[in-house]
Coordinates of N, CA and C in Angstrom, one line a residue:
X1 N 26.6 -26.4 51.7 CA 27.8 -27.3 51.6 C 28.3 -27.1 50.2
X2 N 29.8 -26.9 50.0 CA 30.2 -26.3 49.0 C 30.4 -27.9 47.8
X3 N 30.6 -28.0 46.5 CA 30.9 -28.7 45.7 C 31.8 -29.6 45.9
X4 N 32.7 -28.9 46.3 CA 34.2 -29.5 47.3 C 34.0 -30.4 48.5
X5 N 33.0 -30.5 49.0 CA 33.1 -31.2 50.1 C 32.5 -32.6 49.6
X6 N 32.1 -32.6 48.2 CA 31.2 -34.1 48.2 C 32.2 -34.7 47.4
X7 N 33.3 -34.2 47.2 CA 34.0 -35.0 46.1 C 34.9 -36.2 46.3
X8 N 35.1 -36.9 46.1 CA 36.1 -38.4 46.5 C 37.3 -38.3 45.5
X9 N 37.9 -38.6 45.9 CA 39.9 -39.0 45.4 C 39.7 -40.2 45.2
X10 N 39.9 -40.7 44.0 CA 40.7 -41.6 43.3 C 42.0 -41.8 42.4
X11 N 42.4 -42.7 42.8 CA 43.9 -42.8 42.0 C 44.7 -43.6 42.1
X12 N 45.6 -44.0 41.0 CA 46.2 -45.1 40.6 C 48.0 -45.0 40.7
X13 N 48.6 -45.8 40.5 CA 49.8 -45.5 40.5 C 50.5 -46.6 39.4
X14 N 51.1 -46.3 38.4 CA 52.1 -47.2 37.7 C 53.0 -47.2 37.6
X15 N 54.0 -48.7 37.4 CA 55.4 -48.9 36.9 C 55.3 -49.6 36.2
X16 N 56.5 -48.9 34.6 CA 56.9 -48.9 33.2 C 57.8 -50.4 33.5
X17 N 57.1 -51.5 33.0 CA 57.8 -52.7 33.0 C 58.5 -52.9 32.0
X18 N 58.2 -52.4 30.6 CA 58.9 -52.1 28.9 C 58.6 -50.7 28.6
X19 N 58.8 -50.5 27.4 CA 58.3 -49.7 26.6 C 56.9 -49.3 26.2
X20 N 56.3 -50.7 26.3 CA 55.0 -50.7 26.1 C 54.1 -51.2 27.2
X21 N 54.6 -52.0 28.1 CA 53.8 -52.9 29.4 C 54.0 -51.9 30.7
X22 N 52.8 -51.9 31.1 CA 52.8 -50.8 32.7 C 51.7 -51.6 33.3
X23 N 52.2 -51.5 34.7 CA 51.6 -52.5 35.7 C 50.9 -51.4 36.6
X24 N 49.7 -51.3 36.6 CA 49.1 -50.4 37.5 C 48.6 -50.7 38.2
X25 N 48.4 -50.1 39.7 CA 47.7 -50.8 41.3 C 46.5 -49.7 41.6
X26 N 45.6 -50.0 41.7 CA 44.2 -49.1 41.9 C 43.7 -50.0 43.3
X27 N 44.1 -49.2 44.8 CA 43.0 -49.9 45.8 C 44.1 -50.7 46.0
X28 N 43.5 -52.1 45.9 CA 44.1 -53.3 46.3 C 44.3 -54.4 44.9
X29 N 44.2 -53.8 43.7 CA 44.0 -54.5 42.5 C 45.9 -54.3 41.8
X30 N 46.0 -55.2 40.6 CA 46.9 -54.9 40.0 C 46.7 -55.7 38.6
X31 N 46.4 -54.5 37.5 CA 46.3 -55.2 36.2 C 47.6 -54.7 35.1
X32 N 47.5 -55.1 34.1 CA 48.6 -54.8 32.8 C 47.7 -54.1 31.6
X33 N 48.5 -52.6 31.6 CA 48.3 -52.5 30.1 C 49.3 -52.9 29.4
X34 N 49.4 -52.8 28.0 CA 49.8 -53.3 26.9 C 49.6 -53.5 25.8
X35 N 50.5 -52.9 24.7 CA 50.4 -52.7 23.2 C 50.3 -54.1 22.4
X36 N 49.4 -54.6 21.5 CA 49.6 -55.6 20.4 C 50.4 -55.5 19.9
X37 N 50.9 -57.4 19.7 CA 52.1 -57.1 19.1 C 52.3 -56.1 17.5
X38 N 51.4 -55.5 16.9 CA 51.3 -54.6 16.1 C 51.7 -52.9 16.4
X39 N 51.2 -53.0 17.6 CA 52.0 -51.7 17.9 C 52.5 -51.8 18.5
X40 N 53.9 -52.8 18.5 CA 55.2 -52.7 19.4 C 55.1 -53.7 20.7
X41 N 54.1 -53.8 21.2 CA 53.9 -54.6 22.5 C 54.3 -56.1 22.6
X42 N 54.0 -56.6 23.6 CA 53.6 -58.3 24.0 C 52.3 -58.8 23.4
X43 N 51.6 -57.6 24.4 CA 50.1 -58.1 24.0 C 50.1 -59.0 25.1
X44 N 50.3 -58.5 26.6 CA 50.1 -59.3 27.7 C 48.9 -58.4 28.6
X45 N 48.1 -57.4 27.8 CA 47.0 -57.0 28.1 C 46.0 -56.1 27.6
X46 N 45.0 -55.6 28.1 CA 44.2 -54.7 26.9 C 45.1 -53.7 27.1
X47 N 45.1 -52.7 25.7 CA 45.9 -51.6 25.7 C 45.2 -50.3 26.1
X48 N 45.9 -48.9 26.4 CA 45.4 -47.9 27.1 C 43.7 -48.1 26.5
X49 N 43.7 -47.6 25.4 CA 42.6 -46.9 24.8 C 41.2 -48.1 24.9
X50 N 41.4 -49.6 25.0 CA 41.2 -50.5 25.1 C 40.7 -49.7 26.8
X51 N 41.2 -50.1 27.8 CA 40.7 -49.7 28.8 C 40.0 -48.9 29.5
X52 N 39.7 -47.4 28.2 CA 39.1 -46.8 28.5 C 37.8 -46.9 28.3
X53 N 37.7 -47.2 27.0 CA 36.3 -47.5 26.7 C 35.7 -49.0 27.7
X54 N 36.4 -50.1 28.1 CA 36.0 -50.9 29.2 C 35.6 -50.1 30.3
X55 N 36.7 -49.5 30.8 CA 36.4 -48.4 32.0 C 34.8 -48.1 31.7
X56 N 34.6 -47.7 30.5 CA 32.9 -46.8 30.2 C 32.0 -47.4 30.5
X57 N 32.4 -48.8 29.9 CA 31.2 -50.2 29.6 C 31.2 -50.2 31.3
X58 N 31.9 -50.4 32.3 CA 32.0 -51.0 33.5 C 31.1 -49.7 34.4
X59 N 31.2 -48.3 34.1 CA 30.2 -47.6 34.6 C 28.9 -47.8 34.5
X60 N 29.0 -47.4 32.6 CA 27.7 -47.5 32.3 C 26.7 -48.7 32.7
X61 N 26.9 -50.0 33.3 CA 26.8 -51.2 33.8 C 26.2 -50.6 35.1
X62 N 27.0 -49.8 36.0 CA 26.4 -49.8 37.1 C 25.3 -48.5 37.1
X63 N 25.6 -47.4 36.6 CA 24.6 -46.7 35.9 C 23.3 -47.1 35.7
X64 N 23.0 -48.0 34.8 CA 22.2 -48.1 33.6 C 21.4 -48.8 34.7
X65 N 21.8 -50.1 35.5 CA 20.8 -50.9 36.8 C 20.8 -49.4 38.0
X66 N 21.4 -48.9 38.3 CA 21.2 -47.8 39.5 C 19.8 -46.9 38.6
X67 N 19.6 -46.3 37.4 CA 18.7 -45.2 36.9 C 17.4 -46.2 37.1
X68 N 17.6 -47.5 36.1 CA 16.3 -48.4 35.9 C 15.6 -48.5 37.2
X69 N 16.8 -49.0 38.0 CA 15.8 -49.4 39.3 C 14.9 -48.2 40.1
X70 N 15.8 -46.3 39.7 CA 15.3 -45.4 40.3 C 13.5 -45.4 39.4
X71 N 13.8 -45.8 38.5 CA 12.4 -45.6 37.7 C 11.7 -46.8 37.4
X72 N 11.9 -47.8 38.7 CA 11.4 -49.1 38.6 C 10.9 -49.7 37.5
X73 N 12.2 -49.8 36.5 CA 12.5 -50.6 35.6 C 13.4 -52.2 35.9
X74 N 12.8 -53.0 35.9 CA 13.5 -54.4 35.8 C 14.2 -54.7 34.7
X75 N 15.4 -55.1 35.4 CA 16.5 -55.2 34.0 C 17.1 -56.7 34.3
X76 N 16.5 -57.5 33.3 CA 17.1 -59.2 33.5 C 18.6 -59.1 32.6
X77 N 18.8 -58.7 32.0 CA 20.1 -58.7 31.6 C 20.2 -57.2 30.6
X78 N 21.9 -57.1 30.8 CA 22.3 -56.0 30.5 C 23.5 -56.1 29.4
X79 N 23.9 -56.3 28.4 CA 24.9 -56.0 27.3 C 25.4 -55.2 26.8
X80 N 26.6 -54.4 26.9 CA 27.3 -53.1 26.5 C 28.4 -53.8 25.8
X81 N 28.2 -52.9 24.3 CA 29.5 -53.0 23.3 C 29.5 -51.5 23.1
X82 N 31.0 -51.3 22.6 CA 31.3 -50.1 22.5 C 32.5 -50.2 21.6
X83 N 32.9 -49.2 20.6 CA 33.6 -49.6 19.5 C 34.2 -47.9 19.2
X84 N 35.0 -47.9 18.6 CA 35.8 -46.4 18.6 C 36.7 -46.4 17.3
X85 N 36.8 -45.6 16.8 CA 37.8 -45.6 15.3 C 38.9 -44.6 15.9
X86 N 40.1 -44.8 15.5 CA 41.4 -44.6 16.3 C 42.5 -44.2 15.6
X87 N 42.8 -43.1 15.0 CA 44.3 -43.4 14.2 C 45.6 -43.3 14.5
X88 N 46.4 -44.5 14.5 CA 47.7 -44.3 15.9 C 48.8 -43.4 15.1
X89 N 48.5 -43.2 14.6 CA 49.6 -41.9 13.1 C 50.4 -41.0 14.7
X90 N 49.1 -40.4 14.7 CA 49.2 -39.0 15.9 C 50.4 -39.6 16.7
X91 N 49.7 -41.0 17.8 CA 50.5 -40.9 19.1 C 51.9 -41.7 18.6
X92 N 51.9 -42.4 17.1 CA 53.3 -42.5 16.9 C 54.2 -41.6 16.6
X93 N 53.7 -40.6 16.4 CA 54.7 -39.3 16.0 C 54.6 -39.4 14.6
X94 N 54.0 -40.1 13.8 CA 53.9 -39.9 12.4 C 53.8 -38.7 11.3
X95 N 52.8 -38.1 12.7 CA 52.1 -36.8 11.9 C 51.6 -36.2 12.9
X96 N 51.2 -34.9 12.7 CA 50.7 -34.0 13.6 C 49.4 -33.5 13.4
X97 N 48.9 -33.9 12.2 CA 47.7 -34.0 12.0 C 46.7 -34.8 12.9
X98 N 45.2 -34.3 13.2 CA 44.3 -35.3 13.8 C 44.5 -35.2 14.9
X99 N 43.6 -36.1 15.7 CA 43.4 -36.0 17.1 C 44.4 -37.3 17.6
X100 N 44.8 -37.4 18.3 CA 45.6 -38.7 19.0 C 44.7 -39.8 19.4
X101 N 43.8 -39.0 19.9 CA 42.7 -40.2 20.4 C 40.9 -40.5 19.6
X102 N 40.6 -41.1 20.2 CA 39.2 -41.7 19.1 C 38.7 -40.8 18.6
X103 N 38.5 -41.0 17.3 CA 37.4 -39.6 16.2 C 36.1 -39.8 17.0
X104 N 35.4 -41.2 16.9 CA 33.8 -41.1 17.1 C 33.9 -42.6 18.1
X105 N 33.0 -42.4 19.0 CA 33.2 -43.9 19.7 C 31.6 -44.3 20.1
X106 N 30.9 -45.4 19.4 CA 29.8 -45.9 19.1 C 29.6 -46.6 20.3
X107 N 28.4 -46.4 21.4 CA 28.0 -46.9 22.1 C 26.5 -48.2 22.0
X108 N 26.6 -49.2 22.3 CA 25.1 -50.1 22.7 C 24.7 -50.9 23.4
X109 N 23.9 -50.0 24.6 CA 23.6 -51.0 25.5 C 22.0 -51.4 24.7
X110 N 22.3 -53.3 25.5 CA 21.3 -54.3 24.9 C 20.7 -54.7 26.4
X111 N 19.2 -54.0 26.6 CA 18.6 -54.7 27.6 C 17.8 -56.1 27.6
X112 N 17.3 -57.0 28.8 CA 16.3 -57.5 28.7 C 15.5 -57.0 29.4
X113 N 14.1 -56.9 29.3 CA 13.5 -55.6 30.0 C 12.1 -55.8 29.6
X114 N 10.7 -55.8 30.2 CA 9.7 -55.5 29.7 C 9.2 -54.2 29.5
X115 N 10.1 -53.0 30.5 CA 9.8 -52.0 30.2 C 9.6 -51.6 28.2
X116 N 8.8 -50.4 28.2 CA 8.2 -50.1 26.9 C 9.3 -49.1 26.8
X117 N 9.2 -49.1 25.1 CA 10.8 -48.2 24.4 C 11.0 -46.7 25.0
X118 N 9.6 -45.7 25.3 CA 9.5 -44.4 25.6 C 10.1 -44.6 27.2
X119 N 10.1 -45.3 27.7 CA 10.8 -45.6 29.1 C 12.4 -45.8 28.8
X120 N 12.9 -46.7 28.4 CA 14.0 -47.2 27.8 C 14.6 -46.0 27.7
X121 N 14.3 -45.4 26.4 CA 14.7 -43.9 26.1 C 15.0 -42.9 26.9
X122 N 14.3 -43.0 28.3 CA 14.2 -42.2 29.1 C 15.4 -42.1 29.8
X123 N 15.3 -44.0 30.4 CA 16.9 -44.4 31.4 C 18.0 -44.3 30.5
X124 N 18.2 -44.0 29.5 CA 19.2 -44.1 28.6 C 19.5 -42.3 28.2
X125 N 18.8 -41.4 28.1 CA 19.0 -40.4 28.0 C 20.2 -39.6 29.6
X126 N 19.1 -40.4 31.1 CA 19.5 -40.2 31.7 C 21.3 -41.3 32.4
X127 N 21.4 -41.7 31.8 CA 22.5 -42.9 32.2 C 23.6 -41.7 31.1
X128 N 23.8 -41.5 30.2 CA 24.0 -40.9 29.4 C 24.7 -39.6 30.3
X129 N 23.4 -38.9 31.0 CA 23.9 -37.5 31.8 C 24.6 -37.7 32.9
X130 N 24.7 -39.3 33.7 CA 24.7 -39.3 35.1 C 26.3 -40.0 34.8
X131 N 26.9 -40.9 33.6 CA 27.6 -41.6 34.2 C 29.1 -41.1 33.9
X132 N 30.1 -41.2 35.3 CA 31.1 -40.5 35.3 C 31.9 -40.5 33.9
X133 N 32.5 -41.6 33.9 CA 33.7 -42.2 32.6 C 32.7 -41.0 31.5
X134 N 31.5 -41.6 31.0 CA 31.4 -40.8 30.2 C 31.4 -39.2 29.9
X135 N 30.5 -38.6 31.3 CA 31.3 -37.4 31.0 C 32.5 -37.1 30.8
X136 N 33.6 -37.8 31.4 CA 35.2 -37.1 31.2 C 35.2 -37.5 29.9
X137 N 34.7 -38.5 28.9 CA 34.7 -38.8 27.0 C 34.3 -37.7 26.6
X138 N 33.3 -37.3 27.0 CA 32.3 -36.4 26.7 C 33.0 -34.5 26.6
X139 N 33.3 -34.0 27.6 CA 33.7 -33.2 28.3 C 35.3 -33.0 28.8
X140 N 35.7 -31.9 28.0 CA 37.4 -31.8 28.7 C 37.1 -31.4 30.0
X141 N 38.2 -32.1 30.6 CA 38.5 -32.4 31.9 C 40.0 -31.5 31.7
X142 N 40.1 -30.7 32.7 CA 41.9 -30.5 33.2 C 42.2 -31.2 33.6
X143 N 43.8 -31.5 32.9 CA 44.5 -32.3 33.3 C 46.2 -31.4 33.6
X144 N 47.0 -31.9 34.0 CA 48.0 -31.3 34.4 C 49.4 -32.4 34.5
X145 N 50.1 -32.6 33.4 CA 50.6 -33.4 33.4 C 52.2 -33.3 33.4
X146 N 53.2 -33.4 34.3 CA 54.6 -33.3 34.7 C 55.6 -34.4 34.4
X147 N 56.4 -34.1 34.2 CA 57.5 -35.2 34.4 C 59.2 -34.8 35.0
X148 N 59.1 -35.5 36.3 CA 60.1 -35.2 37.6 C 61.2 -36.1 37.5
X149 N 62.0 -35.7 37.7 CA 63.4 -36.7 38.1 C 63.5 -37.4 38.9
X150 N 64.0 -38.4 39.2 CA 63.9 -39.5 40.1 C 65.1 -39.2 40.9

């Protein structure tokens, strides 16, 4: 069975409410991004970059209980913070210097867990290799990106 046959389609679709607010529908859901009022926005939601690293924290969440339990680790509670340094220079057109998007982005999951640290290490090495969002952080991804006339 080829690689191609095990793969699933996902995908979202947005509409530009401002400049800065877009209403996106995933499934049956519909949330708001949105820029602070510092970079131009309302601030009537998390902003892109904001949602990506959630996006991460929300894998690595289902990750981190899916690995433990494969290595019958009990997990009473689970805590992910995640934090990223960002300079908006780039995507304002400031400068063309630098990356547009995060230089370094600091991950910590906080278990409760009897498991011992050399275990810990283990599901965390492997949560690390398994979970989607983060490879695409991790790893360029092709992308292919157009803009059509209406």
């Amino acid at each position: 069975m080829s690689e191609a046959d095990h793969t699933e389609r996902f995908a979202v679709s947005a509409a530009s409410e401002s400049e800065t607010k877009t209403v996106v529908e995933a499934r049956d859901f519909e949330f708001v991004v949105d820029e602070p009022a510092q970079l131009g926005g309302t601030n009537d939601g998390p902003n892109p970059v904001e949602y990506l690293i959630g996006a991460w924290a929300g894998c690595l969440n289902v990750v981190v209980h899916t690995v433990a339990e494969e290595h019958g680790i009990d997990l009473d509670d689970v805590e992910i913070e995640i934090a990223g340094d960002l300079d908006p220079r780039r995507f304002l057109g400031v400068t063309e210097e630098g990356r547009a998007g995060y230089q370094a982005i600091d991950v910590r999951i906080t278990v409760e867990s009897d498991a011992d640290p050399e275990r810990l290490d283990a599901v965390a090495d492997e949560v690390e290799a398994r979970c989607p969002v983060g490879d695409n952080i991790e790893n360029p991804t092709p992308t292919d990106v157009t803009i059509d006339r209406a």
